[in-house]
Coordinates of C-alpha atoms (C1' of nucleotides) in Angstrom, one line a residue:
Chain A
M1 CA 9.2 -12.2 10.4
V2 CA 11.5 -12.4 7.5
N3 CA 13.3 -15.6 7.0
D4 CA 14.0 -15.6 3.3
P5 CA 17.6 -14.7 2.7
F6 CA 17.0 -13.7 -0.9
K7 CA 14.6 -10.9 0.6
A8 CA 17.1 -10.1 3.3
L9 CA 19.7 -9.3 0.7
S10 CA 17.3 -7.5 -1.7
H11 CA 18.1 -4.1 -0.1
P12 CA 21.5 -2.5 -1.0
I13 CA 22.1 -1.1 2.5
R14 CA 21.7 -4.5 4.0
R15 CA 24.1 -6.0 1.4
G16 CA 26.4 -3.1 2.3
I17 CA 26.2 -4.2 6.0
V18 CA 26.9 -7.8 5.2
E19 CA 30.0 -6.8 3.2
R20 CA 31.4 -4.6 6.0
L21 CA 30.8 -7.3 8.6
A22 CA 32.6 -9.8 6.2
A23 CA 35.7 -7.8 7.0
G24 CA 35.3 -8.5 10.6
P25 CA 32.8 -7.8 13.5
A26 CA 32.0 -4.4 14.3
T27 CA 29.5 -2.3 16.4
V28 CA 26.4 -1.0 15.0
G29 CA 27.8 2.5 14.4
E30 CA 31.0 1.1 12.9
A31 CA 29.2 -1.4 10.5
T32 CA 26.5 1.1 9.5
A33 CA 28.2 4.5 9.1
G34 CA 27.9 6.5 6.0
F35 CA 24.6 4.9 4.5
G36 CA 23.0 8.3 4.8
V37 CA 20.0 7.1 6.7
S38 CA 18.6 7.6 10.2
K39 CA 19.4 5.3 13.1
P40 CA 16.0 3.8 13.3
A41 CA 16.3 2.9 9.6
I42 CA 19.5 1.1 10.4
S43 CA 17.9 -0.5 13.3
K44 CA 15.2 -2.0 11.1
H45 CA 17.7 -3.4 8.6
L46 CA 19.8 -5.0 11.2
K47 CA 16.7 -6.6 12.6
V48 CA 15.9 -8.1 9.3
L49 CA 19.4 -9.4 8.9
E50 CA 19.4 -10.8 12.5
E51 CA 15.9 -12.6 11.9
T52 CA 17.2 -14.2 8.8
G53 CA 20.2 -15.5 10.7
V54 CA 22.6 -13.5 8.5
V55 CA 24.0 -11.3 11.4
Q56 CA 24.5 -12.1 15.0
R57 CA 24.4 -9.5 17.8
V58 CA 26.1 -9.6 21.2
V59 CA 25.4 -6.8 23.5
E60 CA 28.6 -5.5 25.1
G61 CA 27.9 -2.9 27.6
R62 CA 26.1 0.1 25.7
T63 CA 27.4 -1.0 22.3
H64 CA 26.2 -3.9 20.2
R65 CA 28.8 -6.2 18.5
L66 CA 27.6 -7.6 15.1
S67 CA 29.3 -10.4 13.3
L68 CA 28.4 -12.7 10.5
E69 CA 29.4 -15.7 12.5
P70 CA 31.7 -15.8 15.6
D71 CA 31.4 -19.7 15.7
V72 CA 32.4 -21.1 12.4
L73 CA 29.8 -23.8 12.6
S74 CA 26.9 -21.4 13.2
V75 CA 24.2 -19.4 11.5
A76 CA 25.9 -17.5 8.9
A77 CA 27.8 -20.6 7.4
D78 CA 24.7 -22.5 7.3
W79 CA 23.1 -19.7 5.7
M80 CA 25.8 -19.3 3.1
D81 CA 25.7 -23.0 2.4
R82 CA 22.0 -22.9 1.7
Q83 CA 22.6 -20.1 -0.7
R84 CA 25.4 -21.9 -2.5
A85 CA 23.2 -24.9 -2.8
L86 CA 20.3 -22.9 -4.1
W87 CA 22.2 -20.9 -6.6
G88 CA 24.4 -23.9 -7.5
R89 CA 21.4 -25.8 -8.4
L90 CA 20.0 -22.8 -10.4
F91 CA 23.3 -22.5 -12.3
D92 CA 23.6 -26.2 -13.0
V93 CA 20.3 -26.4 -14.7
V94 CA 20.6 -23.0 -16.5
D95 CA 24.1 -24.2 -17.6
E96 CA 22.8 -27.4 -18.9
Y97 CA 20.0 -25.6 -20.8
L98 CA 22.5 -23.3 -22.4
K99 CA 24.7 -26.2 -23.3
E100 CA 21.9 -28.0 -25.1
E101 CA 20.8 -24.8 -26.9
G102 CA 24.4 -23.9 -27.8
S103 CA 24.9 -27.1 -30.1
P104 CA 21.9 -28.8 -31.1
Chain B
M1 CA 11.7 0.1 -13.1
V2 CA 13.4 -2.7 -11.4
N3 CA 17.0 -3.5 -12.4
D4 CA 18.4 -5.1 -9.2
P5 CA 18.6 -8.9 -9.9
F6 CA 18.6 -9.5 -6.0
K7 CA 15.3 -7.7 -5.9
A8 CA 14.0 -9.6 -9.0
L9 CA 14.7 -12.9 -7.2
S10 CA 13.3 -11.8 -3.7
H11 CA 10.0 -13.3 -4.5
P12 CA 9.4 -17.1 -4.4
I13 CA 7.1 -17.2 -7.4
R14 CA 9.7 -15.4 -9.6
R15 CA 12.4 -17.8 -8.5
G16 CA 10.0 -20.6 -9.3
I17 CA 9.5 -19.3 -12.8
V18 CA 13.3 -18.9 -13.3
E19 CA 13.8 -22.5 -12.1
R20 CA 11.2 -23.8 -14.5
L21 CA 12.6 -21.8 -17.5
A22 CA 16.1 -23.2 -16.6
A23 CA 14.7 -26.7 -17.7
G24 CA 14.0 -25.1 -21.1
P25 CA 11.9 -22.3 -22.8
A26 CA 8.1 -22.5 -22.2
T27 CA 5.0 -20.3 -22.7
V28 CA 3.6 -18.1 -20.0
G29 CA 1.2 -20.7 -19.2
E30 CA 3.6 -23.6 -19.1
A31 CA 6.1 -21.8 -17.1
T32 CA 3.7 -20.4 -14.5
A33 CA 1.1 -23.0 -13.9
G34 CA 0.3 -24.0 -10.4
F35 CA 1.4 -21.1 -8.6
G36 CA -2.0 -20.4 -7.3
V37 CA -2.2 -16.8 -8.3
S38 CA -4.2 -15.0 -11.1
K39 CA -2.9 -14.3 -14.5
P40 CA -2.6 -10.5 -14.0
A41 CA -0.3 -11.4 -10.8
I42 CA 1.7 -13.7 -13.2
S43 CA 1.9 -11.0 -15.7
K44 CA 3.4 -8.7 -13.2
H45 CA 6.1 -11.1 -12.1
L46 CA 7.0 -11.7 -15.6
K47 CA 7.5 -7.9 -16.2
V48 CA 9.8 -7.7 -13.4
L49 CA 11.9 -10.7 -14.6
E50 CA 12.0 -9.2 -18.1
E51 CA 13.0 -5.8 -17.0
T52 CA 15.9 -7.1 -15.1
G53 CA 17.0 -9.0 -18.1
V54 CA 16.4 -12.3 -16.4
V55 CA 13.8 -13.5 -18.8
Q56 CA 13.4 -12.8 -22.4
R57 CA 10.0 -13.0 -24.3
V58 CA 9.2 -13.9 -28.0
V59 CA 5.6 -13.4 -29.0
E60 CA 4.6 -16.3 -31.1
G61 CA 1.1 -16.0 -32.3
R62 CA -1.0 -15.7 -29.3
T63 CA 1.4 -17.4 -27.0
H64 CA 4.6 -15.9 -25.6
R65 CA 7.6 -17.9 -25.5
L66 CA 9.8 -17.3 -22.5
S67 CA 13.5 -18.2 -22.0
L68 CA 16.4 -17.4 -19.9
E69 CA 18.4 -16.9 -22.8
P70 CA 18.0 -18.1 -26.4
D71 CA 21.4 -16.7 -27.5
V72 CA 24.1 -17.9 -25.3
L73 CA 26.0 -14.7 -25.3
S74 CA 22.9 -12.6 -24.2
V75 CA 21.1 -11.3 -21.3
A76 CA 20.8 -14.2 -18.9
A77 CA 24.5 -15.2 -19.1
D78 CA 25.6 -11.6 -18.4
W79 CA 23.2 -11.5 -15.5
M80 CA 24.5 -14.8 -14.1
D81 CA 28.1 -13.6 -14.5
R82 CA 27.2 -10.6 -12.6
Q83 CA 25.6 -12.5 -9.9
R84 CA 28.5 -14.9 -9.7
A85 CA 31.0 -12.1 -9.5
L86 CA 29.0 -10.4 -6.7
W87 CA 28.4 -13.4 -4.6
G88 CA 32.0 -14.6 -5.3
R89 CA 33.3 -11.4 -3.9
L90 CA 30.9 -11.7 -0.8
F91 CA 31.9 -15.4 -0.3
D92 CA 35.7 -14.5 -0.6
V93 CA 35.6 -11.9 2.0
V94 CA 33.6 -13.9 4.5
D95 CA 35.5 -17.0 3.9
E96 CA 38.7 -15.1 4.7
Y97 CA 37.0 -13.7 7.8
L98 CA 36.0 -17.2 9.0
K99 CA 39.5 -18.5 8.4
E100 CA 41.0 -15.7 10.4
E101 CA 38.5 -16.3 13.2
G102 CA 38.9 -19.9 13.1
S103 CA 42.7 -20.1 14.1
P104 CA 44.0 -17.0 15.8
Chain C
dC1 C1' -18.1 -15.1 -38.7
dG2 C1' -18.2 -16.6 -33.8
dG3 C1' -16.3 -18.7 -29.8
dA4 C1' -12.5 -20.3 -27.2
dT5 C1' -7.7 -19.4 -25.7
dC6 C1' -3.4 -16.8 -24.3
dG7 C1' -2.1 -13.2 -22.2
dT8 C1' -2.0 -8.2 -21.1
dT9 C1' -3.8 -3.7 -19.3
dA10 C1' -6.6 -0.9 -16.2
dA11 C1' -8.4 0.3 -11.9
dC12 C1' -8.5 -0.8 -7.5
dC13 C1' -7.3 -2.5 -2.7
dA14 C1' -4.5 -4.3 1.4
dT15 C1' -0.2 -5.0 3.1
dT16 C1' 4.6 -4.5 3.7
dA17 C1' 8.8 -1.9 3.4
dG18 C1' 11.5 2.0 4.2
dG19 C1' 11.9 6.2 6.0
dT20 C1' 11.4 10.1 9.6
dG21 C1' 11.5 12.7 14.3
dA22 C1' 10.9 12.2 19.3
dA23 C1' 11.3 9.8 23.2
dC24 C1' 13.2 6.2 25.7
dT25 C1' 16.9 2.7 27.8
dA26 C1' 21.2 1.7 29.3
dT27 C1' 26.0 2.2 29.9
dA28 C1' 30.2 5.1 30.2
dG29 C1' 32.7 8.6 32.1
dC30 C1' 33.6 12.8 34.6
Chain D
dG1 C1' 24.7 12.8 40.0
dC2 C1' 25.0 14.5 35.5
dT3 C1' 25.8 14.4 30.9
dA4 C1' 27.1 12.3 26.6
dT5 C1' 26.9 8.3 23.7
dA6 C1' 25.0 3.8 21.5
dG7 C1' 21.2 2.1 20.0
dT8 C1' 16.3 0.8 20.2
dT9 C1' 11.3 1.5 20.2
dC10 C1' 7.2 4.3 19.2
dA11 C1' 4.1 6.6 16.2
dC12 C1' 3.6 8.1 11.9
dC13 C1' 4.0 8.8 6.8
dT14 C1' 4.6 7.6 1.9
dA15 C1' 5.5 4.7 -1.8
dA16 C1' 6.1 0.2 -3.5
dT17 C1' 4.5 -4.8 -3.8
dG18 C1' 1.4 -8.2 -4.5
dG19 C1' -3.0 -9.3 -5.2
dT20 C1' -7.7 -9.0 -7.1
dT21 C1' -11.7 -8.6 -10.9
dA22 C1' -13.3 -6.8 -15.2
dA23 C1' -12.3 -5.7 -19.7
dC24 C1' -9.5 -5.8 -23.6
dG25 C1' -6.4 -7.5 -27.8
dA26 C1' -4.9 -10.8 -30.7
dT27 C1' -4.9 -15.3 -32.5
dC28 C1' -6.6 -19.8 -33.5
dC29 C1' -10.1 -22.8 -35.2
dG30 C1' -14.8 -24.8 -36.0

DNA sequence: CGGATCGTTAACCATTAGGTGAACTATAGC
DNA sequence: GCTATAGTTCACCTAATGGTTAACGATCCG
């Protein structure tokens, strides 16, 4: 089970899916068309995104509706906040270091 | 050759190394102590970070001095800017989506 | 010189990741 | 009921990751 968002986004196809879903919810077919890989491959990428909480899935008949976060308070937002916090912290310390190095 | 920063940061040990170097330059031993893996393993992680331009290395006698960016205008800053741009774009579209979904 | 230290390279191994085609499940629609 | 469609699961393959031990290269220091 993957639960590391860095790892979840380490593959270009998964980042592509996230960017598409960011434009709005979509079915699996809509969100993943044109990546040039087979359906099983897509299925695996979706599983990773789902397991990390990046993507949510609602089965609607025979199609699956994917979304980053239908409820604003839910998974994706938390995930993004966690990422922002992480990267923010990283940027802060690096910025400080660069500032110190820049004018000693 | 790895040149995808997402991939470079997809391993916790590599993120750990970056965070330590963010506090200032250090030798390999200083920057990588306590990760509980062997030296060859460390060496490989450093190679990945170096190849992506995240970390720079200067050989000083028998030790190697690692830094995120000794010259403010150089590799790490570019890398960070690229990351910020990428994530910024991602956050923008997702934010917009959430806003639209939040009050329709 | 000789030994200790810092770090890499080489060779190898196990696991995971990413891909495939084939078969399957389930719904939609005629 | 039959067929097409959406998507997953299964079994399999290959390549890349991440780790190891052993040997090596280079430098420091007594």
